[in-house]
CSV table of C-alpha atoms in Angstrom, one decimal:
chain,number,residue,atom,x,y,z
A,1,MET,CA,123.7,-9.0,-35.5
A,2,ASN,CA,121.4,-8.4,-38.7
A,3,VAL,CA,118.7,-10.7,-39.7
A,4,ALA,CA,117.0,-10.5,-43.2
A,5,VAL,CA,113.9,-11.8,-43.9
A,6,ALA,CA,113.6,-12.9,-47.7
A,7,ARG,CA,110.2,-12.2,-49.1
A,8,PRO,CA,108.8,-15.0,-52.0
A,9,VAL,CA,109.9,-13.5,-55.3
A,10,GLY,CA,106.4,-14.8,-56.9
A,11,LEU,CA,104.7,-12.5,-54.3
A,12,GLN,CA,107.4,-9.6,-54.8
A,13,LEU,CA,106.3,-10.0,-58.7
A,14,SER,CA,102.8,-10.2,-58.0
A,15,TRP,CA,102.7,-7.2,-55.6
A,16,SER,CA,104.9,-5.2,-58.2
A,17,ARG,CA,102.6,-5.9,-61.0
A,18,LEU,CA,99.8,-4.8,-59.4
A,19,ARG,CA,101.2,-1.7,-58.0
A,20,ASN,CA,102.2,-0.9,-61.7
A,21,TRP,CA,99.0,-2.1,-63.1
A,22,ARG,CA,97.6,1.2,-64.9
A,23,PRO,CA,95.8,0.1,-68.2
A,24,GLU,CA,94.7,2.6,-70.4
A,25,ILE,CA,91.2,2.5,-71.9
A,26,SER,CA,88.7,4.5,-73.7
A,27,THR,CA,85.3,5.4,-72.0
A,28,GLU,CA,83.2,3.4,-74.1
A,29,ALA,CA,85.5,0.4,-73.3
A,30,LEU,CA,85.0,1.4,-69.7
A,31,ILE,CA,81.1,1.4,-70.0
A,32,LEU,CA,80.9,-2.0,-71.8
A,33,LEU,CA,83.1,-3.7,-69.0
A,34,ALA,CA,81.0,-1.8,-66.4
A,35,SER,CA,77.7,-3.4,-68.0
A,36,VAL,CA,79.2,-6.6,-68.7
A,37,PHE,CA,80.3,-6.7,-64.8
A,38,PHE,CA,76.7,-5.5,-63.7
A,39,ALA,CA,75.0,-8.1,-65.9
A,40,LEU,CA,77.0,-11.0,-64.8
A,41,VAL,CA,77.8,-10.4,-60.7
A,42,CYS,CA,75.1,-8.2,-60.0
A,43,ASN,CA,71.8,-9.5,-61.3
A,44,THR,CA,71.2,-13.0,-59.6
A,45,LEU,CA,67.8,-12.5,-59.0
A,46,PHE,CA,67.0,-11.1,-62.6
A,47,TRP,CA,68.8,-14.4,-63.8
A,48,ARG,CA,66.8,-16.6,-61.6
A,49,SER,CA,63.6,-15.1,-62.3
A,50,ALA,CA,64.0,-14.9,-65.8
A,51,LEU,CA,65.6,-18.3,-66.7
A,52,ALA,CA,62.8,-19.9,-64.5
A,53,THR,CA,60.4,-19.2,-67.4
A,54,ASN,CA,62.3,-21.0,-70.2
A,55,PRO,CA,64.6,-23.4,-68.3
A,56,GLY,CA,67.6,-24.9,-70.3
A,57,SER,CA,67.7,-22.8,-73.0
A,58,ILE,CA,71.4,-21.6,-73.7
A,59,LEU,CA,70.1,-19.3,-76.6
A,60,PHE,CA,67.5,-17.7,-74.3
A,61,ALA,CA,70.1,-16.9,-71.7
A,62,VAL,CA,72.5,-15.5,-74.5
A,63,SER,CA,69.7,-13.3,-75.8
A,64,LEU,CA,68.9,-12.1,-72.1
A,65,PHE,CA,72.9,-11.4,-71.7
A,66,ALA,CA,72.9,-9.3,-75.0
A,67,LEU,CA,69.7,-7.3,-73.8
A,68,LEU,CA,70.8,-6.7,-70.2
A,69,VAL,CA,74.5,-5.7,-71.2
A,70,SER,CA,73.2,-3.2,-74.0
A,71,ALA,CA,70.6,-1.9,-72.1
A,72,HIS,CA,72.9,-0.7,-69.5
A,73,ALA,CA,75.4,0.5,-72.1
A,74,ILE,CA,72.9,2.6,-73.7
A,75,LEU,CA,72.0,4.2,-70.2
A,76,PHE,CA,75.5,4.7,-69.1
A,77,SER,CA,76.6,6.2,-72.5
A,78,LEU,CA,74.0,9.1,-71.8
A,79,LEU,CA,75.4,9.5,-68.1
A,80,ILE,CA,79.1,8.8,-68.3
A,81,TRP,CA,81.8,10.9,-69.8
A,82,ARG,CA,85.4,10.8,-69.4
A,83,TRP,CA,85.4,13.7,-66.9
A,84,ASN,CA,82.6,12.1,-64.5
A,85,ALA,CA,83.4,8.5,-65.2
A,86,LYS,CA,85.1,7.3,-62.1
A,87,VAL,CA,82.6,9.2,-59.8
A,88,VAL,CA,79.7,7.9,-61.4
A,89,LEU,CA,80.7,4.3,-61.6
A,90,THR,CA,82.0,4.4,-58.1
A,91,LEU,CA,78.5,5.4,-57.0
A,92,LEU,CA,77.0,3.1,-58.9
A,93,PHE,CA,79.0,0.1,-57.6
A,94,ILE,CA,78.3,1.2,-53.9
A,95,THR,CA,74.9,1.6,-54.4
A,96,THR,CA,74.3,-1.6,-56.5
A,97,ALA,CA,76.0,-3.6,-53.9
A,98,PHE,CA,73.3,-2.6,-51.4
A,99,ALA,CA,70.5,-3.0,-53.7
A,100,THR,CA,71.7,-6.3,-54.8
A,101,HIS,CA,72.2,-7.4,-51.1
A,102,TYR,CA,68.7,-6.3,-50.1
A,103,MET,CA,67.0,-7.6,-53.3
A,104,ASN,CA,68.6,-11.0,-53.0
A,105,SER,CA,67.7,-11.2,-49.2
A,106,TYR,CA,64.0,-10.2,-49.5
A,107,ASN,CA,63.3,-11.0,-53.0
A,108,VAL,CA,62.6,-7.1,-53.8
A,109,TYR,CA,61.4,-5.8,-56.9
A,110,LEU,CA,63.0,-2.4,-57.0
A,111,ASP,CA,60.4,-0.1,-58.8
A,112,ALA,CA,59.7,3.4,-58.1
A,113,ASP,CA,57.3,3.0,-55.2
A,114,MET,CA,59.9,0.8,-53.7
A,115,LEU,CA,62.7,3.4,-54.2
A,116,ARG,CA,60.4,6.0,-52.7
A,117,ASN,CA,60.3,3.8,-49.6
A,118,VAL,CA,64.0,3.6,-49.4
A,119,LEU,CA,64.6,7.4,-50.0
A,120,ALA,CA,62.0,8.0,-47.0
A,121,THR,CA,63.9,5.4,-44.8
A,122,ASP,CA,65.0,7.4,-41.7
A,123,HIS,CA,68.4,6.8,-39.9
A,124,LYS,CA,66.6,4.3,-37.4
A,125,GLU,CA,65.2,2.0,-40.2
A,126,SER,CA,68.8,2.1,-42.1
A,127,ARG,CA,70.6,1.2,-38.5
A,128,GLU,CA,68.5,-2.0,-38.5
A,129,LEU,CA,69.0,-2.9,-41.8
A,130,MET,CA,73.1,-3.0,-41.4
A,131,THR,CA,73.5,-6.6,-40.6
A,132,PRO,CA,77.0,-8.1,-40.9
A,133,ALA,CA,75.5,-10.1,-44.0
A,134,LEU,CA,76.1,-6.8,-45.7
A,135,LEU,CA,79.6,-6.9,-45.6
A,136,LEU,CA,80.5,-9.5,-48.1
A,137,PRO,CA,78.2,-7.9,-51.1
A,138,LEU,CA,79.8,-4.6,-50.1
A,139,LEU,CA,83.5,-5.7,-50.6
A,140,GLY,CA,82.5,-7.8,-53.6
A,141,TYR,CA,80.2,-5.7,-55.7
A,142,GLY,CA,81.2,-2.2,-54.4
A,143,LEU,CA,85.1,-1.8,-53.1
A,144,LEU,CA,86.6,-4.3,-55.1
A,145,PRO,CA,85.4,-3.2,-58.4
A,146,THR,CA,85.9,0.6,-57.0
A,147,LEU,CA,89.6,-0.1,-56.5
A,148,LEU,CA,90.2,-1.8,-59.9
A,149,LEU,CA,88.3,1.4,-61.3
A,150,TRP,CA,90.6,3.9,-59.9
A,151,ARG,CA,93.6,2.2,-61.2
A,152,VAL,CA,92.5,2.4,-64.8
A,153,ARG,CA,93.6,5.5,-67.3
A,154,LEU,CA,91.0,7.0,-69.6
A,155,ARG,CA,92.2,7.9,-72.8
A,156,LYS,CA,91.8,11.4,-73.8
A,157,ARG,CA,90.2,12.5,-77.1
A,158,SER,CA,89.1,16.0,-78.4
A,159,TRP,CA,85.2,16.5,-77.9
A,160,GLY,CA,84.8,16.2,-81.5
A,161,ARG,CA,86.3,12.8,-81.7
A,162,THR,CA,84.6,11.8,-78.5
A,163,LEU,CA,81.3,12.7,-80.1
A,164,LEU,CA,81.9,10.6,-83.2
A,165,TRP,CA,83.2,7.7,-80.6
A,166,ARG,CA,80.0,8.0,-78.7
A,167,VAL,CA,77.5,7.7,-81.7
A,168,ALA,CA,79.6,4.8,-83.1
A,169,PHE,CA,79.4,2.9,-79.7
A,170,LEU,CA,75.8,3.5,-79.2
A,171,LEU,CA,75.0,2.3,-83.2
A,172,GLY,CA,77.3,-0.8,-82.3
A,173,VAL,CA,75.8,-1.6,-78.9
A,174,ILE,CA,72.3,-1.1,-80.3
A,175,VAL,CA,73.1,-3.5,-83.2
A,176,ALA,CA,74.8,-5.9,-81.2
A,177,GLY,CA,71.9,-6.0,-78.5
A,178,GLY,CA,69.4,-6.4,-81.1
A,179,ALA,CA,71.3,-9.5,-82.9
A,180,GLY,CA,71.8,-11.1,-79.7
A,181,THR,CA,68.1,-10.6,-78.5
A,182,MET,CA,67.0,-12.2,-82.1
A,183,LEU,CA,68.7,-15.3,-81.0
A,184,SER,CA,65.7,-16.3,-79.1
A,185,PHE,CA,63.1,-13.3,-79.9
A,186,GLN,CA,60.2,-15.1,-79.1
A,187,ASN,CA,60.8,-16.2,-75.5
A,188,VAL,CA,62.6,-12.8,-74.7
A,189,SER,CA,59.1,-11.1,-75.9
A,190,ALA,CA,57.1,-13.6,-74.3
A,191,LEU,CA,59.2,-12.8,-71.0
A,192,MET,CA,58.6,-8.8,-71.5
A,193,ARG,CA,55.0,-9.4,-72.2
A,194,ASN,CA,53.9,-11.8,-69.4
A,195,HIS,CA,56.4,-11.0,-66.6
A,196,ARG,CA,56.7,-7.3,-66.9
A,197,GLU,CA,58.0,-7.2,-63.3
A,198,VAL,CA,61.2,-8.9,-64.4
A,199,ARG,CA,62.6,-5.4,-65.3
A,200,TYR,CA,62.6,-4.3,-61.9
A,201,LEU,CA,65.2,-6.7,-61.0
A,202,ALA,CA,67.6,-5.4,-63.7
A,203,THR,CA,70.3,-3.7,-61.6
A,204,PRO,CA,71.4,-0.8,-61.7
A,205,ALA,CA,69.0,0.4,-64.4
A,206,ASN,CA,65.9,-0.4,-62.1
A,207,TYR,CA,66.8,2.0,-59.4
A,208,LEU,CA,68.1,5.0,-61.9
A,209,ILE,CA,65.1,4.4,-64.1
A,210,ALA,CA,63.0,4.8,-60.5
A,211,LEU,CA,65.0,7.7,-59.4
A,212,LYS,CA,64.4,9.5,-62.5
A,213,GLN,CA,60.4,8.7,-61.9
A,214,ASN,CA,60.6,9.7,-58.7
A,215,LEU,CA,62.0,13.2,-59.2
A,216,ALA,CA,59.8,13.8,-61.9
A,217,SER,CA,56.6,13.0,-60.2
A,218,SER,CA,57.3,14.4,-56.6
A,219,SER,CA,59.1,17.7,-57.1
A,220,PRO,CA,56.1,19.7,-58.8
A,221,ILE,CA,54.1,18.2,-55.9
A,222,LYS,CA,56.2,19.4,-53.1
A,223,LYS,CA,56.9,22.9,-54.3
A,224,GLN,CA,53.1,23.6,-54.5
A,225,PRO,CA,50.6,24.3,-51.6
A,226,LYS,CA,48.2,21.3,-51.0
A,227,LEU,CA,44.9,21.8,-52.6
A,228,PRO,CA,42.0,23.0,-50.3
A,229,LEU,CA,39.5,19.9,-49.6
A,230,GLY,CA,36.1,20.2,-47.6
A,231,THR,CA,36.4,23.5,-46.6
A,232,ASP,CA,32.8,23.9,-46.1
A,233,ALA,CA,32.7,21.0,-43.7
A,234,LYS,CA,30.5,21.3,-40.6
A,235,ALA,CA,30.6,19.1,-37.4
A,236,THR,CA,27.0,17.7,-36.5
A,237,PRO,CA,25.9,19.6,-33.8
A,238,ARG,CA,25.6,17.9,-30.1
A,239,ALA,CA,23.3,19.0,-27.2
A,240,ALA,CA,24.9,21.7,-25.3
A,241,THR,CA,24.6,19.4,-22.1
A,242,SER,CA,26.4,16.5,-23.8
A,243,LYS,CA,30.2,15.8,-23.6
A,244,PRO,CA,32.6,16.6,-26.2
A,245,ARG,CA,33.5,14.0,-28.4
A,246,LEU,CA,36.8,12.3,-28.8
A,247,LEU,CA,37.8,9.5,-31.6
A,248,VAL,CA,41.3,8.1,-31.2
A,249,LEU,CA,42.4,6.5,-34.7
A,250,VAL,CA,45.1,4.1,-34.4
A,251,VAL,CA,47.1,3.5,-37.7
A,252,GLY,CA,48.9,0.1,-37.3
A,253,GLU,CA,51.8,-0.8,-39.2
A,254,THR,CA,52.3,-3.8,-41.2
A,255,VAL,CA,49.4,-6.2,-39.7
A,256,ARG,CA,48.4,-8.5,-42.3
A,257,ALA,CA,44.7,-9.6,-41.9
A,258,GLN,CA,45.8,-13.5,-42.3
A,259,ASN,CA,47.5,-13.2,-38.8
A,260,TRP,CA,45.0,-11.3,-37.0
A,261,GLY,CA,43.5,-13.3,-34.3
A,262,LEU,CA,40.0,-11.7,-34.4
A,263,ASN,CA,39.8,-12.7,-38.3
A,264,GLY,CA,40.1,-16.8,-37.1
A,265,TYR,CA,43.7,-17.1,-37.5
A,266,ALA,CA,44.7,-20.5,-36.2
A,267,ARG,CA,46.6,-18.8,-33.6
A,268,GLN,CA,45.2,-16.3,-30.9
A,269,THR,CA,47.2,-13.3,-31.4
A,270,THR,CA,44.3,-10.9,-30.2
A,271,PRO,CA,43.3,-12.5,-26.9
A,272,GLU,CA,42.9,-9.4,-25.0
A,273,LEU,CA,40.7,-7.5,-27.5
A,274,ALA,CA,38.6,-10.7,-27.9
A,275,GLN,CA,37.7,-10.1,-24.5
A,276,THR,CA,36.5,-6.4,-25.2
A,277,GLY,CA,33.6,-6.8,-27.5
A,278,VAL,CA,35.4,-4.6,-30.1
A,279,ILE,CA,33.5,-5.1,-33.8
A,280,ASN,CA,35.9,-6.4,-36.3
A,281,PHE,CA,36.0,-6.0,-39.8
A,282,PRO,CA,37.6,-8.6,-41.8
A,283,ASP,CA,37.3,-7.6,-45.3
A,284,MET,CA,39.6,-4.8,-45.6
A,285,HIS,CA,42.1,-3.9,-48.5
A,286,SER,CA,45.1,-1.5,-48.4
A,287,CYS,CA,46.1,0.9,-51.3
A,288,GLY,CA,49.5,-0.5,-51.4
A,289,THR,CA,52.5,-2.7,-49.7
A,290,SER,CA,54.1,0.4,-48.1
A,291,THR,CA,53.5,3.3,-45.6
A,292,GLU,CA,54.7,5.8,-48.2
A,293,VAL,CA,51.8,4.6,-50.6
A,294,SER,CA,49.1,3.5,-48.2
A,295,LEU,CA,49.0,5.9,-45.4
A,296,PRO,CA,48.0,9.2,-47.7
A,297,CYS,CA,45.7,7.4,-49.4
A,298,MET,CA,43.8,6.0,-46.4
A,299,PHE,CA,43.3,9.8,-45.7
A,300,SER,CA,42.1,10.8,-49.0
A,301,PRO,CA,38.9,10.9,-50.6
A,302,PHE,CA,40.3,9.6,-53.7
A,303,GLY,CA,41.1,6.1,-52.3
A,304,ARG,CA,41.9,2.8,-53.7
A,305,HIS,CA,40.0,1.9,-56.5
A,306,ASP,CA,40.9,5.4,-58.7
A,307,TYR,CA,44.3,5.5,-57.2
A,308,ASP,CA,46.0,8.7,-58.3
A,309,GLU,CA,49.0,9.5,-56.5
A,310,LYS,CA,49.7,12.8,-57.8
A,311,LYS,CA,46.2,13.8,-56.6
A,312,ILE,CA,46.2,12.2,-53.4
A,313,ARG,CA,49.6,14.0,-52.3
A,314,GLY,CA,48.3,17.3,-53.9
A,315,HIS,CA,45.2,17.7,-51.9
A,316,GLN,CA,44.6,18.3,-48.1
A,317,SER,CA,43.8,15.1,-46.5
A,318,LEU,CA,40.6,14.0,-44.1
A,319,LEU,CA,42.5,15.6,-40.9
A,320,HIS,CA,42.3,19.2,-42.7
A,321,VAL,CA,38.8,18.6,-43.3
A,322,LEU,CA,38.2,17.9,-39.7
A,323,GLU,CA,39.9,21.1,-38.8
A,324,HIS,CA,37.9,22.7,-41.4
A,325,ALA,CA,34.8,21.6,-39.3
A,326,GLY,CA,36.2,22.8,-36.1
A,327,ILE,CA,37.5,19.4,-34.6
A,328,ALA,CA,40.8,19.9,-33.4
A,329,THR,CA,43.3,17.2,-34.4
A,330,LEU,CA,46.5,15.8,-33.1
A,331,TRP,CA,48.9,13.3,-34.6
A,332,ARG,CA,51.1,11.4,-32.3
A,333,ASP,CA,53.8,9.5,-34.2
A,334,ASN,CA,56.2,6.4,-33.0
A,335,GLN,CA,57.4,6.0,-36.6
A,336,SER,CA,58.6,8.0,-39.8
A,337,GLY,CA,55.8,10.6,-39.8
A,338,CYS,CA,52.7,11.4,-41.3
A,339,LYS,CA,53.6,11.2,-45.0
A,340,GLY,CA,51.9,14.4,-45.8
A,341,VAL,CA,48.8,13.4,-44.0
A,342,CYS,CA,48.9,16.1,-41.0
A,343,ASP,CA,51.2,18.9,-43.2
A,344,GLY,CA,50.4,22.1,-41.1
A,345,LEU,CA,48.6,20.5,-38.4
A,346,GLU,CA,49.7,19.7,-34.8
A,347,ILE,CA,52.1,16.5,-34.6
A,348,GLN,CA,54.1,15.2,-31.6
A,349,ARG,CA,57.0,13.0,-32.6
A,350,LEU,CA,57.6,10.4,-29.7
A,351,ASP,CA,59.8,8.2,-31.8
A,352,ASP,CA,62.8,9.9,-30.1
A,353,ALA,CA,61.6,9.8,-26.5
A,354,THR,CA,63.6,8.5,-23.7
A,355,THR,CA,61.2,7.1,-21.1
A,356,PRO,CA,62.7,4.3,-19.1
A,357,GLY,CA,60.8,0.8,-20.0
A,358,LEU,CA,59.3,2.0,-22.9
A,359,CYS,CA,62.3,3.4,-24.9
A,360,ALA,CA,66.1,2.2,-25.6
A,361,ASP,CA,68.8,2.3,-28.5
A,362,GLY,CA,66.6,5.0,-30.0
A,363,ARG,CA,63.3,3.1,-30.4
A,364,CYS,CA,60.1,3.1,-28.5
A,365,MET,CA,57.5,0.4,-27.8
A,366,ASP,CA,54.1,1.5,-29.0
A,367,GLU,CA,52.7,2.3,-25.3
A,368,ILE,CA,54.8,5.7,-25.7
A,369,LEU,CA,51.9,6.8,-27.7
A,370,LEU,CA,49.6,6.4,-24.4
A,371,GLU,CA,51.8,8.7,-22.4
A,372,ASN,CA,50.0,11.7,-21.1
A,373,LEU,CA,47.6,11.1,-24.0
A,374,ALA,CA,44.6,12.5,-21.5
A,375,ALA,CA,46.3,15.9,-20.8
A,376,GLN,CA,47.4,16.5,-24.6
A,377,VAL,CA,43.4,15.8,-25.1
A,378,ARG,CA,42.2,18.0,-22.5
A,379,ALA,CA,44.7,21.0,-23.7
A,380,LYS,CA,42.0,22.1,-26.5
A,381,PRO,CA,38.4,22.3,-25.7
A,382,GLY,CA,35.6,20.7,-27.6
A,383,ASP,CA,35.8,17.5,-30.0
A,384,ARG,CA,38.9,16.0,-30.8
A,385,VAL,CA,40.4,13.5,-33.1
A,386,VAL,CA,43.8,12.0,-32.1
A,387,VAL,CA,45.7,9.7,-34.3
A,388,LEU,CA,48.2,7.3,-32.9
A,389,HIS,CA,50.6,6.1,-35.7
A,390,GLN,CA,52.3,2.9,-34.3
A,391,LEU,CA,55.8,1.4,-35.1
A,392,GLY,CA,53.6,-2.2,-34.8
A,393,ASN,CA,55.1,-4.7,-36.9
A,394,HIS,CA,57.7,-2.6,-39.2
A,395,GLY,CA,60.0,-5.3,-40.7
A,396,PRO,CA,62.3,-6.8,-40.9
A,397,SER,CA,63.3,-6.5,-36.9
A,398,TYR,CA,60.0,-8.2,-35.7
A,399,PHE,CA,62.1,-9.1,-32.7
A,400,GLN,CA,62.3,-5.9,-31.7
A,401,ARG,CA,58.7,-4.8,-31.8
A,402,TYR,CA,57.7,-6.2,-28.7
A,403,PRO,CA,58.7,-6.4,-24.8
A,404,ALA,CA,60.2,-9.9,-23.6
A,405,GLN,CA,57.0,-10.7,-21.8
A,406,PHE,CA,55.3,-11.0,-25.3
A,407,ARG,CA,57.4,-13.7,-26.5
A,408,GLN,CA,54.7,-16.1,-26.4
A,409,PHE,CA,55.6,-18.0,-29.6
A,410,ALA,CA,58.8,-19.4,-29.7
A,411,PRO,CA,61.5,-19.7,-31.3
A,412,THR,CA,61.7,-16.3,-32.6
A,413,CYS,CA,64.1,-14.6,-35.4
A,414,ASP,CA,66.2,-12.4,-33.5
A,415,THR,CA,67.9,-10.5,-36.1
A,416,ALA,CA,67.1,-8.2,-39.1
A,417,ASP,CA,68.8,-10.5,-41.4
A,418,LEU,CA,65.5,-12.9,-42.5
A,419,GLY,CA,67.6,-15.1,-44.6
A,420,LYS,CA,69.3,-16.7,-41.4
A,421,CYS,CA,65.8,-17.7,-40.0
A,422,SER,CA,63.4,-20.5,-40.9
A,423,ARG,CA,60.1,-19.1,-42.1
A,424,GLU,CA,58.5,-20.4,-38.6
A,425,ASP,CA,61.1,-18.5,-36.7
A,426,ILE,CA,60.1,-15.3,-38.8
A,427,VAL,CA,56.2,-16.1,-38.4
A,428,ASN,CA,56.3,-16.4,-34.6
A,429,SER,CA,58.3,-13.0,-34.1
A,430,TYR,CA,55.5,-11.5,-36.5
A,431,ASP,CA,52.8,-13.1,-34.8
A,432,ASN,CA,54.3,-11.6,-31.1
A,433,ALA,CA,54.4,-8.3,-32.3
A,434,ILE,CA,50.8,-8.5,-33.2
A,435,ARG,CA,50.2,-9.8,-29.9
A,436,TYR,CA,51.9,-6.8,-28.4
A,437,THR,CA,49.7,-4.4,-30.5
A,438,ASP,CA,46.6,-6.6,-29.0
A,439,HIS,CA,47.8,-5.3,-25.6
A,440,PHE,CA,48.4,-2.0,-26.8
A,441,LEU,CA,45.1,-1.4,-28.0
A,442,THR,CA,43.4,-3.0,-25.4
A,443,ARG,CA,45.1,-0.1,-23.0
A,444,THR,CA,44.2,2.3,-25.3
A,445,ILE,CA,40.6,1.3,-24.9
A,446,ALA,CA,40.9,1.5,-21.0
A,447,SER,CA,42.5,5.0,-21.2
A,448,LEU,CA,39.5,6.1,-23.2
A,449,ARG,CA,37.1,4.5,-20.6
A,450,GLY,CA,38.9,6.6,-18.0
A,451,MET,CA,38.1,9.6,-19.6
A,452,GLU,CA,34.9,10.1,-18.4
A,453,ASP,CA,34.2,13.7,-19.6
A,454,TYR,CA,34.3,12.7,-23.0
A,455,ASP,CA,32.1,10.5,-25.1
A,456,THR,CA,35.0,8.3,-26.6
A,457,ALA,CA,35.5,5.9,-29.6
A,458,MET,CA,38.6,4.1,-30.9
A,459,ILE,CA,39.1,2.8,-34.6
A,460,TYR,CA,42.4,0.7,-35.1
A,461,LEU,CA,43.3,-0.1,-39.1
A,462,SER,CA,46.4,-1.1,-40.2
A,463,ASP,CA,47.9,0.4,-43.2
A,464,HIS,CA,49.0,-2.7,-44.9
A,465,GLY,CA,50.1,-6.1,-44.6
A,466,GLU,CA,53.5,-7.8,-45.7
A,467,SER,CA,54.9,-11.1,-47.0
A,468,LEU,CA,56.5,-13.6,-44.5
A,469,GLY,CA,58.3,-15.5,-47.0
A,470,GLU,CA,55.7,-16.8,-49.3
A,471,LYS,CA,57.3,-17.8,-52.6
A,472,GLY,CA,60.3,-16.5,-51.2
A,473,LEU,CA,59.1,-12.8,-50.8
A,474,TYR,CA,59.4,-10.8,-47.8
A,475,LEU,CA,58.5,-7.3,-46.6
């Protein structure tokens, strides 16, 4: 017996139309459509921030729309041609899906420094950021427009006609954008003048311009050897009968002064250090809010007040000066490297260790930095400086930065998707991570006291702090 299942006629027609849908348009029309899509769909944070400065004004919104579309159309006109249009736009759709998701989730302003952090992100950090919440933006902002894009046929023209059309298109976009902006010029100019940071929310123009700035600024520095610094440095002599000197410099990660127990925080997040008699310096300021910026600055004589990234990255660091003075250095790392501070010097990467009880799923607790520390110090005679670079409070996965026994403050935020947690839960997880740093530092002090053949000292300083939801900002 034969059985036939009939499909609904409407469904058959819809699928047939979709399968046969292959519109032919010009490259300029595609650029305009893409610009409108990005402006309307992928700029939620831009619209929220910009419209908050002048709520209720329809003309202001229309002016911003004209400005946003025309700016992207001009930018795309320089990048997109018939031969590369689909590949370039596919990359833009997918990249913008990621950018839009993380900007919306953490209220991130995507400038050159932030993009540098993104480019420096290792696979472990990337894996932590891949949460289920990314799926919907990736489908809606990335895959769906990409599928539609590849159904489109682009009209062929000679090179001469292509250039004429492109020039005419650019002129038209400039005129239309200018005319639209004039509808509410006073408000738009006030926004650009008083809230310049809003331009870092215009996606994908923000990361395209930031990428250009990074390529322009970093390439020459990386190609050239670092300029020498302090080559005439000399160590202060010690008595022949005295012990060699050992300084352990612990570089913390993302511990902000406000949540540091020794600074008078309402919670005692540093109870163990409070019992050791350490000297606390509460008035400290970082160069930036990212490891990529602050870490090189911390080890540079050029410092924060006259900050010059090119100069800092182009010169040797404090560790090189110590080596010039005959003091052997060692960098032990449980994070993403020394960011150029220890270039050419001894470094031990411990973030890939597999020590049971300290390491799991490709990450290690910071106590891994103390494993075999005494043996590593004694491997070279004389005075030593050892840097321990912590994973610390590296966000957003604060809950993974401490062992279970340090879950003192609860409930906690047990996901990297901070948008699913209350601010109180996020702060609890963050403070628990500081509590573990407190324990780690106390253990470091105990280890140094056990090295009786050295005169020992320890300095701890965090590279920077970060936001925990204040005004909707994270990281």
